[in-house]
Amino acid sequence: MSDSRRTDAVLLLVALVWGSSYLSAQTATSALPVLVVLFARYAVSALACLGVVAAGGRGKERGRGSGSRLWTREEVRAGLPLGVTQAAVLVVETYGVAHTTAANAGLIISLTIVLTPLLDRAGHPGGLPPAFYAAAGVCVLAVGLLMSGNGFHAPRLGDVLMLGAALVRAVHVALVGRLTTGRPIRPLQLTTLQTLIGTALFLPAAAPDLPALARADAGTWTQLLYLALFCSVFAFLAQTWAVQRTSASRASLLLGTEPIWAAAIGIALGGEHLTPLTALGATLMVTGTYWGQSVERAHRARSTPGRVLAPVTPLAPARPVLEGSAPEPP
């Protein structure tokens, strides 16, 4: 498998995991307050990340006889603002899921694919070609059809919050690229720092309701662990790794398949039905995603002939990336 296809596969897997997260988040927030769910998600994620970092550090000490710094200056500079924006995405998104349906949440958040290219100007100084925006328009039409097929009606509070989450997520994805492209930033260390920042941000607000967390049943804890270990640790690491090897616009289009996975999981696990409109919407979403991806990739190839993206490994510092090669993360 080529590096490009491997990167695309990782981003699609992240989209699948996130597509499943809405049902898990809705289930968890029906049993616990939203801020408690977010604190637990971040705290478990932070513990998992610190464990992996510690294990990696012990391995390096055995191999070289000396350890390395937990975070470099570059990682701290990027991690602090990204930790805040990631927490902002999740708080708005989780409150939105708690006040609307899981299907609507997954559909509305996909508008990020339209918003991100408007913010991701660094990798495309001359702007993206009109065909890219046409592909994004197809995706918007697909979202409309999916909403209609699932009985979408007048916007509710949760729907408005999900629109806000889409905007904040687009800012976060573009900011990740701007702060990490071409810099020696390790995805694991960056993700660990983000989870610690989120834990610290949500602890004061969640503290009064923490006894409810101790009384949560096994089903609720299963949802919390899934949100923390798969939808946070795995997804953040994978997105960081993948976006460092592509552009924010292309990554956003691939992650835009998230509502398709959400619909598939809803049908398989939630007993939802696939109507003709939702089937057409799903087809248009996939078509628009891959059309936009091919347009953006061709545009980058023409803009930066002969430029190659330097390989980056998840647990080691990234080598400098040539200008114009358009990598970026989680």
mmCIF file with all atom_site columns, N, CA, C and O in Angstrom, residues 4 9-10 38 54 87 138 141 178 191 232 239 243 259 276 278-279 288 293 295 297:
data_model
loop_
_atom_site.group_PDB
_atom_site.id
_atom_site.type_symbol
_atom_site.label_atom_id
_atom_site.label_alt_id
_atom_site.label_comp_id
_atom_site.label_asym_id
_atom_site.label_entity_id
_atom_site.label_seq_id
_atom_site.pdbx_PDB_ins_code
_atom_site.Cartn_x
_atom_site.Cartn_y
_atom_site.Cartn_z
_atom_site.occupancy
_atom_site.B_iso_or_equiv
_atom_site.pdbx_formal_charge
_atom_site.auth_seq_id
_atom_site.auth_comp_id
_atom_site.auth_asym_id
_atom_site.auth_atom_id
_atom_site.pdbx_PDB_model_num
ATOM 1  N N  . SER A 1 4   ? 0.330   7.356  0.409  1.00 0.00 ? 4   SER A N  1
ATOM 2  C CA . SER A 1 4   ? -0.871  8.171  0.230  1.00 0.00 ? 4   SER A CA 1
ATOM 3  C C  . SER A 1 4   ? -2.124  7.372  0.569  1.00 0.00 ? 4   SER A C  1
ATOM 4  O O  . SER A 1 4   ? -3.014  7.857  1.288  1.00 0.00 ? 4   SER A O  1
ATOM 5  N N  . ALA A 1 9   ? -6.477  5.719  4.334  1.00 0.00 ? 9   ALA A N  1
ATOM 6  C CA . ALA A 1 9   ? -7.137  4.653  5.088  1.00 0.00 ? 9   ALA A CA 1
ATOM 7  C C  . ALA A 1 9   ? -7.214  4.999  6.568  1.00 0.00 ? 9   ALA A C  1
ATOM 8  O O  . ALA A 1 9   ? -8.231  4.755  7.231  1.00 0.00 ? 9   ALA A O  1
ATOM 9  N N  . VAL A 1 10  ? -6.143  5.585  7.110  1.00 0.00 ? 10  VAL A N  1
ATOM 10 C CA . VAL A 1 10  ? -6.134  5.969  8.521  1.00 0.00 ? 10  VAL A CA 1
ATOM 11 C C  . VAL A 1 10  ? -7.185  7.048  8.785  1.00 0.00 ? 10  VAL A C  1
ATOM 12 O O  . VAL A 1 10  ? -7.932  6.997  9.766  1.00 0.00 ? 10  VAL A O  1
ATOM 13 N N  . LEU A 1 38  ? -17.110 14.626 29.829 1.00 0.00 ? 38  LEU A N  1
ATOM 14 C CA . LEU A 1 38  ? -15.911 15.182 29.192 1.00 0.00 ? 38  LEU A CA 1
ATOM 15 C C  . LEU A 1 38  ? -14.681 15.033 30.092 1.00 0.00 ? 38  LEU A C  1
ATOM 16 O O  . LEU A 1 38  ? -13.589 14.702 29.616 1.00 0.00 ? 38  LEU A O  1
ATOM 17 N N  . ALA A 1 54  ? 5.496   6.841  28.978 1.00 0.00 ? 54  ALA A N  1
ATOM 18 C CA . ALA A 1 54  ? 6.434   6.301  29.969 1.00 0.00 ? 54  ALA A CA 1
ATOM 19 C C  . ALA A 1 54  ? 7.078   5.015  29.460 1.00 0.00 ? 54  ALA A C  1
ATOM 20 O O  . ALA A 1 54  ? 8.287   4.799  29.616 1.00 0.00 ? 54  ALA A O  1
ATOM 21 N N  . ALA A 1 87  ? -10.525 21.008 23.230 1.00 0.00 ? 87  ALA A N  1
ATOM 22 C CA . ALA A 1 87  ? -11.520 20.973 24.308 1.00 0.00 ? 87  ALA A CA 1
ATOM 23 C C  . ALA A 1 87  ? -12.768 21.751 23.911 1.00 0.00 ? 87  ALA A C  1
ATOM 24 O O  . ALA A 1 87  ? -13.893 21.338 24.216 1.00 0.00 ? 87  ALA A O  1
ATOM 25 N N  . VAL A 1 138 ? -21.323 19.523 -3.509 1.00 0.00 ? 138 VAL A N  1
ATOM 26 C CA . VAL A 1 138 ? -21.976 18.215 -3.603 1.00 0.00 ? 138 VAL A CA 1
ATOM 27 C C  . VAL A 1 138 ? -22.138 17.615 -2.207 1.00 0.00 ? 138 VAL A C  1
ATOM 28 O O  . VAL A 1 138 ? -23.174 17.028 -1.879 1.00 0.00 ? 138 VAL A O  1
ATOM 29 N N  . LEU A 1 141 ? -24.976 19.325 -0.439 1.00 0.00 ? 141 LEU A N  1
ATOM 30 C CA . LEU A 1 141 ? -26.241 18.786 -0.929 1.00 0.00 ? 141 LEU A CA 1
ATOM 31 C C  . LEU A 1 141 ? -26.508 17.416 -0.311 1.00 0.00 ? 141 LEU A C  1
ATOM 32 O O  . LEU A 1 141 ? -27.643 17.092 0.070  1.00 0.00 ? 141 LEU A O  1
ATOM 33 N N  . ARG A 1 178 ? -1.208  24.569 10.732 1.00 0.00 ? 178 ARG A N  1
ATOM 34 C CA . ARG A 1 178 ? -0.364  25.763 10.791 1.00 0.00 ? 178 ARG A CA 1
ATOM 35 C C  . ARG A 1 178 ? 0.710   25.653 11.877 1.00 0.00 ? 178 ARG A C  1
ATOM 36 O O  . ARG A 1 178 ? 1.838   26.108 11.697 1.00 0.00 ? 178 ARG A O  1
ATOM 37 N N  . THR A 1 191 ? -0.546  14.758 21.618 1.00 0.00 ? 191 THR A N  1
ATOM 38 C CA . THR A 1 191 ? -1.842  14.256 22.081 1.00 0.00 ? 191 THR A CA 1
ATOM 39 C C  . THR A 1 191 ? -1.887  14.179 23.602 1.00 0.00 ? 191 THR A C  1
ATOM 40 O O  . THR A 1 191 ? -2.899  14.533 24.225 1.00 0.00 ? 191 THR A O  1
ATOM 41 N N  . SER A 1 232 ? -10.804 9.209  21.376 1.00 0.00 ? 232 SER A N  1
ATOM 42 C CA . SER A 1 232 ? -9.857  10.268 21.750 1.00 0.00 ? 232 SER A CA 1
ATOM 43 C C  . SER A 1 232 ? -8.422  9.850  21.462 1.00 0.00 ? 232 SER A C  1
ATOM 44 O O  . SER A 1 232 ? -7.811  10.338 20.517 1.00 0.00 ? 232 SER A O  1
ATOM 45 N N  . GLN A 1 239 ? -5.153  10.938 13.651 1.00 0.00 ? 239 GLN A N  1
ATOM 46 C CA . GLN A 1 239 ? -5.382  12.153 12.873 1.00 0.00 ? 239 GLN A CA 1
ATOM 47 C C  . GLN A 1 239 ? -4.116  12.996 12.806 1.00 0.00 ? 239 GLN A C  1
ATOM 48 O O  . GLN A 1 239 ? -3.763  13.526 11.754 1.00 0.00 ? 239 GLN A O  1
ATOM 49 N N  . VAL A 1 243 ? -2.642  13.767 9.212  1.00 0.00 ? 243 VAL A N  1
ATOM 50 C CA . VAL A 1 243 ? -2.731  15.123 8.673  1.00 0.00 ? 243 VAL A CA 1
ATOM 51 C C  . VAL A 1 243 ? -1.349  15.727 8.470  1.00 0.00 ? 243 VAL A C  1
ATOM 52 O O  . VAL A 1 243 ? -1.165  16.614 7.654  1.00 0.00 ? 243 VAL A O  1
ATOM 53 N N  . PRO A 1 259 ? -20.421 11.273 8.661  1.00 0.00 ? 259 PRO A N  1
ATOM 54 C CA . PRO A 1 259 ? -21.862 11.032 8.750  1.00 0.00 ? 259 PRO A CA 1
ATOM 55 C C  . PRO A 1 259 ? -22.306 9.743  8.066  1.00 0.00 ? 259 PRO A C  1
ATOM 56 O O  . PRO A 1 259 ? -23.324 9.161  8.446  1.00 0.00 ? 259 PRO A O  1
ATOM 57 N N  . PRO A 1 276 ? -34.781 6.179  0.540  1.00 0.00 ? 276 PRO A N  1
ATOM 58 C CA . PRO A 1 276 ? -34.176 6.539  -0.760 1.00 0.00 ? 276 PRO A CA 1
ATOM 59 C C  . PRO A 1 276 ? -33.367 7.829  -0.699 1.00 0.00 ? 276 PRO A C  1
ATOM 60 O O  . PRO A 1 276 ? -32.313 7.939  -1.333 1.00 0.00 ? 276 PRO A O  1
ATOM 61 N N  . THR A 1 278 ? -31.784 9.147  1.956  1.00 0.00 ? 278 THR A N  1
ATOM 62 C CA . THR A 1 278 ? -30.522 8.949  2.668  1.00 0.00 ? 278 THR A CA 1
ATOM 63 C C  . THR A 1 278 ? -29.547 8.136  1.823  1.00 0.00 ? 278 THR A C  1
ATOM 64 O O  . THR A 1 278 ? -28.342 8.369  1.869  1.00 0.00 ? 278 THR A O  1
ATOM 65 N N  . ALA A 1 279 ? -30.053 7.197  1.028  1.00 0.00 ? 279 ALA A N  1
ATOM 66 C CA . ALA A 1 279 ? -29.176 6.438  0.134  1.00 0.00 ? 279 ALA A CA 1
ATOM 67 C C  . ALA A 1 279 ? -28.548 7.349  -0.906 1.00 0.00 ? 279 ALA A C  1
ATOM 68 O O  . ALA A 1 279 ? -27.346 7.260  -1.198 1.00 0.00 ? 279 ALA A O  1
ATOM 69 N N  . GLY A 1 288 ? -18.628 13.259 -3.642 1.00 0.00 ? 288 GLY A N  1
ATOM 70 C CA . GLY A 1 288 ? -18.048 14.576 -3.400 1.00 0.00 ? 288 GLY A CA 1
ATOM 71 C C  . GLY A 1 288 ? -16.727 14.504 -2.666 1.00 0.00 ? 288 GLY A C  1
ATOM 72 O O  . GLY A 1 288 ? -15.789 15.247 -2.956 1.00 0.00 ? 288 GLY A O  1
ATOM 73 N N  . GLN A 1 293 ? -11.035 15.264 -3.074 1.00 0.00 ? 293 GLN A N  1
ATOM 74 C CA . GLN A 1 293 ? -9.701  14.775 -2.744 1.00 0.00 ? 293 GLN A CA 1
ATOM 75 C C  . GLN A 1 293 ? -8.803  14.753 -3.981 1.00 0.00 ? 293 GLN A C  1
ATOM 76 O O  . GLN A 1 293 ? -7.650  15.194 -3.942 1.00 0.00 ? 293 GLN A O  1
ATOM 77 N N  . VAL A 1 295 ? -9.161  16.492 -6.774 1.00 0.00 ? 295 VAL A N  1
ATOM 78 C CA . VAL A 1 295 ? -8.921  17.867 -7.238 1.00 0.00 ? 295 VAL A CA 1
ATOM 79 C C  . VAL A 1 295 ? -7.830  18.525 -6.407 1.00 0.00 ? 295 VAL A C  1
ATOM 80 O O  . VAL A 1 295 ? -6.904  19.153 -6.935 1.00 0.00 ? 295 VAL A O  1
ATOM 81 N N  . ARG A 1 297 ? -5.484  17.091 -4.574 1.00 0.00 ? 297 ARG A N  1
ATOM 82 C CA . ARG A 1 297 ? -4.198  16.429 -4.768 1.00 0.00 ? 297 ARG A CA 1
ATOM 83 C C  . ARG A 1 297 ? -3.556  16.873 -6.077 1.00 0.00 ? 297 ARG A C  1
ATOM 84 O O  . ARG A 1 297 ? -2.360  17.166 -6.131 1.00 0.00 ? 297 ARG A O  1
#
